[in-house]
């Protein structure tokens, strides 16, 4: 239930926004959750703020009601403040003054943001559990929870350029997103969605990171991509806002500036659409490469589900890279040029003939770190049985003219499927300006 004074005082106005402050004793927001009633009242000390956004470019008018006071139960339980966002798609009801009645018939589900559709949301900025709900009626009491997908992952820090990340350190985390997100952009082979209540945790060593609950307007960008022929190419999850962390004693951790999770299939075989993902492909699926990128370093995903426990013994295999013509191969001219390596993946202790010939699976792949920290996922990862398929020989790639000048790192990595041990080998080269 929402009650506000439609004669509230105007204290801010510009071309697109009117902001009212309601200090009347009769205005309130009341919510019933699991039979418990929570209420926030307006007063001169804790006023309601009502923002009326008009002329949004498509005729839409939005009314945002913010209770500055927390919602409290009769026994003193606090569930935090709440925002109510109501969109009048055709602008028929909301002018430049507060409406005396709201008579919308909102569209629910992922299409509610489409032009011409009214919609309304409840939003708890304090990020309590189930902190977003969709109003199935305006003025009624039917409120449905928004479905969310939570996905656990484990990763190994593969390379790093900032504390607290150190090479081969284990990281764990959980990423959640809504299944009923509205599409914000689309193309022939991709579609992007925005989750405005992102939930993300990441633990690295003694540090635990979460999204900043004080941020306004932070979003998780969810992208679904196909190869243009109806086969799913992969998913992209991007959170371009700081992650705040602390250690087990409550001391602040170095800030992680952003978080990107890429699920990439170099050879797409799964027929898919461009809807919000409700599940992710298994890491054991051939040709799946999953990586996490942050400004603080890169993480190689080991597990997407915690089904296989991570074990960190000494690696059984080594990587060696040798430059072809090392005197000239480390410099790429401004017009672009070719880089060639010899790579060798082999056992630290070669197996003897007395050992049983059992499969020894590894995943290996390569990527290139640009001068600005961007990770170019060159080939994805491949799974081989090292007893049967030796990895030795030249590999080369062409550095295009349009790549920026600076120092690059070519990273070759292996991941032992049975043990989880990760080994990397890095060679740096420079592209001239």
C-alpha positions as a printed Julia matrix, in Angstrom:
433×3 Matrix{Float64}:
  0.0     0.0     0.0
  1.3     3.46   -0.91
 -0.18    6.72    0.3
  1.3    10.11   -0.56
  0.22   13.76   -0.54
 -0.46   14.82   -4.11
  0.06   18.45   -3.02
  3.6    17.79   -1.84
  6.12   20.59   -2.0
  8.25   20.93   -5.14
 11.91   21.48   -4.28
 13.65   20.71   -7.59
 12.78   20.97  -11.27
 14.56   20.9   -14.61
 13.71   20.03  -18.2
 13.17   16.34  -17.48
 12.55   15.97  -13.73
 10.28   17.31  -11.01
 11.22   16.3    -7.47
  8.71   16.65   -4.64
  9.27   16.27   -0.9
  6.43   14.89    1.18
  6.62   15.64    4.93
  2.97   15.0     5.76
  2.18   12.73    8.71
 -0.46   10.89    6.7
  1.81    9.57    3.92
  3.29    6.08    4.19
  4.48    2.93    2.43
  3.24   -0.35    3.88
  4.4    -3.8     2.8
  3.25   -7.24    3.96
  5.86  -10.0     3.69
  5.11  -13.49    5.02
  2.26  -12.1     7.1
  4.43   -9.44    8.74
  3.57   -5.76    8.14
  6.36   -3.23    7.55
  5.77    0.49    7.35
  7.65    3.71    6.58
  6.07    7.08    7.35
  6.85   10.51    5.94
  7.75   13.33    8.31
  9.77   16.52    8.34
 12.77   14.45    9.5
 12.42   11.52    7.1
 10.5    12.85    4.08
  9.35   10.88    1.08
 10.95   11.91   -2.17
  8.82   11.65   -5.28
 10.57   12.02   -8.64
  8.48   12.58  -11.73
 10.44   11.98  -14.93
  8.74   13.3   -18.05
  9.46   13.64  -21.76
 11.55   10.48  -21.87
 11.73   10.55  -25.67
  8.97    8.02  -26.33
  6.09    9.69  -24.47
  6.78    7.73  -21.29
  6.41    9.26  -17.82
  8.01    7.63  -14.78
  7.06    8.14  -11.13
  9.65    7.06   -8.53
  8.63    7.03   -4.85
 11.53    6.76   -2.39
 10.93    6.24    1.31
 13.87    7.88    3.04
 12.95    6.08    6.28
 13.42    2.3     6.59
 10.41    0.0     6.64
  9.91   -1.2    10.21
  7.66   -3.87   11.7
  5.73   -3.44   14.95
  8.42   -5.42   16.78
 11.21   -3.22   15.4
 12.48   -5.41   12.55
 14.09   -3.3     9.83
 14.02   -4.39    6.17
 15.56   -1.19    4.82
 14.19    1.46    2.51
 12.23    0.74   -0.64
 11.78    2.42   -4.02
  8.61    2.12   -6.07
  9.05    2.74   -9.79
  5.93    3.17  -11.93
  6.08    3.81  -15.66
  3.2     5.32  -17.6
  4.23    4.31  -21.1
  1.94    6.59  -23.09
  2.14    9.55  -20.72
 -1.62    9.71  -20.37
 -1.68   10.02  -16.58
  1.54   11.65  -15.42
  2.0    15.27  -16.34
  4.29   17.68  -14.54
  2.37   17.38  -11.25
  1.84   14.41   -8.99
 -1.04   12.16  -10.07
 -4.05   11.99   -7.78
 -4.72    8.43   -8.91
 -2.76    5.68  -10.61
 -4.8     3.39  -12.75
 -2.21    1.43  -14.74
 -2.6    -2.07  -16.11
  1.05   -3.09  -16.15
  2.62   -5.63  -18.45
  4.77   -8.1   -16.5
  7.72  -10.2   -17.56
 10.61   -9.42  -19.9
  8.48   -7.31  -22.27
  7.37   -4.8   -19.67
  9.93   -2.18  -20.74
  8.81   -2.22  -24.37
  7.43    0.99  -25.77
  3.73    1.33  -25.04
  3.73   -0.95  -21.99
  3.04    0.25  -18.44
  5.06   -1.4   -15.72
  5.87   -1.08  -12.04
  8.65   -2.46   -9.82
  9.47   -2.59   -6.13
 13.16   -2.17   -5.41
 15.0    -2.52   -2.07
 18.27   -0.55   -2.43
 19.66   -2.26    0.69
 19.87   -5.5    -1.32
 18.06   -7.69    1.15
 17.16  -11.17   -0.15
 14.47  -11.13   -2.81
 15.02   -7.41   -3.05
 13.22   -6.88   -6.35
  9.62   -7.73   -7.08
  7.29   -7.03   -9.96
  3.88   -5.54   -9.33
  1.26   -7.6   -11.06
 -1.31   -4.95  -10.11
 -1.04   -1.29   -9.21
 -3.22   -0.65   -6.2
 -3.67   -4.36   -5.55
 -1.85   -6.8    -3.3
 -0.54   -9.41   -5.76
  3.25   -9.24   -5.87
  5.36  -11.91   -7.56
  9.03  -12.6    -6.92
 11.45  -12.26   -9.8
 13.21  -15.52  -10.64
 16.97  -15.44  -10.32
 19.74  -17.76  -11.44
 22.72  -18.2    -9.1
 25.86  -19.81  -10.53
 28.85  -20.8    -8.45
 32.31  -20.85   -9.96
 35.91  -21.63   -9.04
 38.87  -20.09  -10.79
 42.64  -20.0   -10.66
 44.41  -16.66  -10.9
 46.46  -17.16  -14.01
 48.29  -13.86  -14.26
 48.18  -10.68  -12.27
 49.29   -7.07  -12.18
 47.83   -5.83   -8.91
 47.64   -6.93   -5.27
 46.07   -9.06   -3.82
 46.15  -11.37   -6.82
 49.05  -13.78   -7.0
 49.63  -16.41   -9.61
 47.9   -19.79   -9.17
 45.76  -18.56   -6.27
 42.3   -20.11   -5.98
 39.26  -17.86   -6.25
 35.62  -18.75   -5.6
 32.48  -16.81   -6.24
 28.79  -16.68   -7.04
 27.08  -14.67   -9.76
 23.29  -14.17   -9.88
 21.08  -12.66  -12.52
 17.36  -12.39  -13.22
 15.66  -14.54  -15.83
 13.01  -11.96  -16.76
 15.31   -9.14  -17.84
 14.28   -6.67  -20.49
 16.32   -6.55  -23.69
 18.23   -3.27  -23.97
 19.91   -3.82  -27.33
 19.87   -6.4   -30.06
 21.55   -7.24  -33.34
 21.53  -10.03  -35.86
 23.8   -12.22  -33.75
 23.57  -10.81  -30.21
 21.27   -9.41  -27.54
 22.11   -7.55  -24.34
 20.17   -7.33  -21.09
 20.64   -5.28  -17.91
 20.14   -6.55  -14.37
 19.84   -3.5   -12.12
 20.14   -5.45   -8.87
 23.41   -7.31   -9.43
 24.53   -9.93   -6.95
 28.17  -10.97   -7.09
 30.61  -12.35   -4.54
 34.26  -13.19   -5.12
 36.76  -14.62   -2.64
 40.47  -14.51   -3.41
 42.83  -15.67   -0.69
 41.85  -13.87    2.51
 39.78  -11.23    0.68
 36.04  -11.35    0.05
 34.53   -8.98   -2.52
 30.91   -7.95   -3.15
 29.13   -5.27   -5.14
 28.96   -1.89   -3.44
 25.43   -1.54   -1.94
 25.77    2.26   -1.92
 26.16    2.56   -5.68
 23.25    3.96   -7.65
 22.62    2.85  -11.2
 25.07   -0.06  -11.2
 24.05   -2.83  -13.59
 25.14   -6.29  -14.64
 25.23   -6.52  -18.41
 24.2    -9.95  -19.7
 24.85  -10.78  -23.34
 23.84  -13.78  -25.44
 25.65  -14.31  -28.74
 25.18  -16.66  -31.71
 27.26  -17.26  -34.8
 24.55  -15.87  -37.08
 23.27  -19.3   -38.02
 21.31  -20.08  -34.88
 24.16  -21.75  -33.0
 25.06  -20.41  -29.62
 28.49  -18.76  -29.56
 28.58  -17.93  -25.85
 27.55  -15.63  -23.0
 29.06  -12.45  -21.61
 28.51  -11.06  -18.1
 29.99   -7.62  -17.42
 29.89   -5.6   -14.2
 31.83   -2.38  -14.82
 31.7    -1.03  -11.28
 34.02   -1.42   -8.29
 33.9    -4.51   -6.11
 34.6    -3.73   -2.47
 36.45   -6.25   -0.33
 37.76   -6.9     3.13
 39.83   -9.54    4.85
 38.7   -11.85    7.66
 39.55   -9.13   10.2
 37.41   -6.52    8.45
 40.32   -4.59    6.97
 39.65   -3.12    3.51
 41.04   -4.93    0.5
 42.4    -3.34   -2.68
 39.45   -2.39   -4.86
 38.67   -4.49   -7.94
 37.48   -2.05  -10.57
 35.35   -4.39  -12.67
 34.36   -8.01  -13.32
 33.7    -9.77  -16.63
 32.77  -13.44  -17.07
 33.0   -14.86  -20.61
 31.67  -18.27  -21.64
 33.04  -18.88  -25.13
 32.49  -21.75  -27.58
 34.92  -21.58  -30.51
 33.0   -24.32  -32.33
 29.34  -23.74  -31.46
 27.24  -26.86  -31.67
 24.33  -25.97  -29.4
 21.35  -24.47  -31.13
 20.18  -21.55  -29.06
 18.26  -18.32  -29.06
 19.09  -14.84  -27.79
 17.16  -15.02  -24.54
 18.53  -14.5   -21.03
 20.42  -17.67  -20.05
 18.85  -19.84  -17.37
 21.87  -22.15  -17.26
 25.45  -22.24  -18.47
 27.14  -25.03  -20.42
 29.29  -27.47  -18.51
 33.01  -26.84  -18.48
 33.5   -30.46  -19.53
 31.76  -29.78  -22.85
 34.34  -29.84  -25.67
 35.53  -26.44  -26.9
 34.13  -24.51  -23.94
 36.45  -21.82  -22.64
 35.41  -19.79  -19.6
 37.41  -16.83  -18.37
 37.03  -14.06  -15.82
 38.7   -10.71  -16.45
 39.19   -7.89  -13.99
 41.4    -4.83  -13.96
 43.23   -6.52  -11.1
 44.17   -9.63  -13.06
 42.85  -12.6   -14.98
 41.14  -15.7   -13.65
 40.97  -19.02  -15.49
 37.71  -20.77  -14.59
 38.29  -24.29  -13.28
 34.74  -25.24  -12.38
 31.34  -23.73  -12.99
 29.42  -25.78  -10.46
 31.67  -26.91   -7.57
 30.97  -30.5    -8.64
 34.66  -31.32   -8.77
 36.8   -30.28   -5.84
 39.9   -28.22   -6.56
 43.18  -29.85   -5.66
 46.42  -27.94   -5.81
 49.4   -30.3    -5.9
 52.6   -29.69   -7.76
 51.9   -29.81  -11.51
 52.91  -32.93  -13.41
 53.47  -31.17  -16.71
 55.64  -28.25  -17.75
 55.43  -25.72  -20.55
 58.33  -24.4   -22.54
 58.21  -21.76  -25.27
 61.06  -21.02  -27.63
 61.25  -18.05  -29.98
 61.96  -18.52  -33.63
 64.68  -15.99  -34.54
 64.62  -14.37  -31.06
 66.66  -11.34  -32.11
 63.87  -10.01  -34.36
 60.73  -11.84  -33.28
 60.05   -9.72  -30.19
 59.46   -6.51  -32.18
 56.4    -6.01  -34.39
 56.5    -3.03  -36.78
 53.75   -0.41  -36.77
 52.29   -1.9   -39.96
 51.78   -5.24  -38.17
 53.67   -8.5   -38.42
 53.91  -12.18  -37.57
 54.98  -13.7   -34.25
 56.17  -17.32  -34.18
 56.82  -19.56  -31.16
 57.88  -23.1   -30.57
 55.83  -24.57  -27.74
 56.42  -27.76  -25.81
 54.15  -29.28  -23.15
 55.74  -32.26  -21.43
 55.85  -34.22  -18.15
 58.22  -33.08  -15.41
 59.14  -36.74  -14.93
 58.58  -38.75  -18.1
 56.4   -41.81  -17.51
 58.26  -45.11  -17.43
 57.26  -48.24  -19.3
 56.28  -49.85  -15.99
 53.57  -47.24  -15.45
 50.04  -48.15  -16.51
 48.99  -46.43  -19.69
 46.02  -44.46  -18.36
 44.6   -41.29  -19.89
 46.12  -38.04  -18.6
 43.86  -35.23  -19.71
 44.88  -31.61  -19.77
 43.32  -28.48  -21.2
 45.62  -26.02  -22.9
 45.16  -22.73  -24.63
 46.67  -19.35  -25.3
 45.72  -15.7   -24.98
 47.32  -12.32  -25.43
 47.3    -9.53  -22.86
 47.25   -6.09  -24.49
 49.16   -3.08  -23.12
 45.92   -1.74  -21.57
 45.2    -5.03  -19.75
 42.58   -6.31  -22.19
 42.8   -10.09  -22.65
 42.44  -11.27  -26.24
 41.13  -14.83  -26.06
 43.08  -16.17  -28.99
 42.05  -19.8   -29.31
 39.99  -20.87  -26.31
 41.06  -24.13  -24.66
 41.4   -27.65  -26.01
 41.28  -30.96  -24.15
 43.84  -33.65  -24.96
 45.23  -36.85  -23.49
 48.9   -36.0   -23.07
 49.87  -39.71  -23.24
 48.4   -39.91  -26.75
 48.66  -36.4   -28.16
 51.95  -34.68  -27.59
 51.97  -30.89  -27.82
 55.11  -29.81  -29.56
 55.66  -27.62  -32.56
 55.39  -24.08  -33.89
 52.49  -21.73  -33.33
 52.18  -18.34  -34.95
 49.79  -15.45  -35.19
 49.6   -12.15  -37.01
 49.47   -8.87  -35.1
 47.25   -6.5   -37.14
 48.11   -2.91  -37.9
 45.16   -1.58  -35.88
 46.34   -3.14  -32.59
 47.69   -0.41  -30.28
 51.38    0.12  -29.74
 53.0    -1.13  -26.55
 54.17   -4.24  -24.71
 52.07   -7.41  -25.12
 52.19  -10.72  -23.25
 51.61  -14.01  -25.03
 50.31  -16.48  -22.41
 50.3   -20.23  -22.92
 48.56  -22.2   -20.17
 47.71  -25.77  -19.21
 45.18  -27.06  -16.7
 45.42  -30.65  -15.45
 41.88  -32.0   -15.4
 42.45  -34.58  -12.64
 44.41  -32.39  -10.23
 43.46  -28.82  -11.09
 47.11  -27.77  -11.32
 47.69  -24.84  -13.64
 50.93  -23.91  -15.37
 51.54  -20.8   -17.49
 54.34  -19.57  -19.68
 54.52  -15.94  -20.79
 56.58  -14.28  -23.5
 56.47  -10.52  -24.03
 56.73   -8.72  -27.35
 56.42   -5.07  -28.4
 54.43   -3.46  -31.21
 55.87   -0.2   -32.45
 53.84    2.98  -32.87
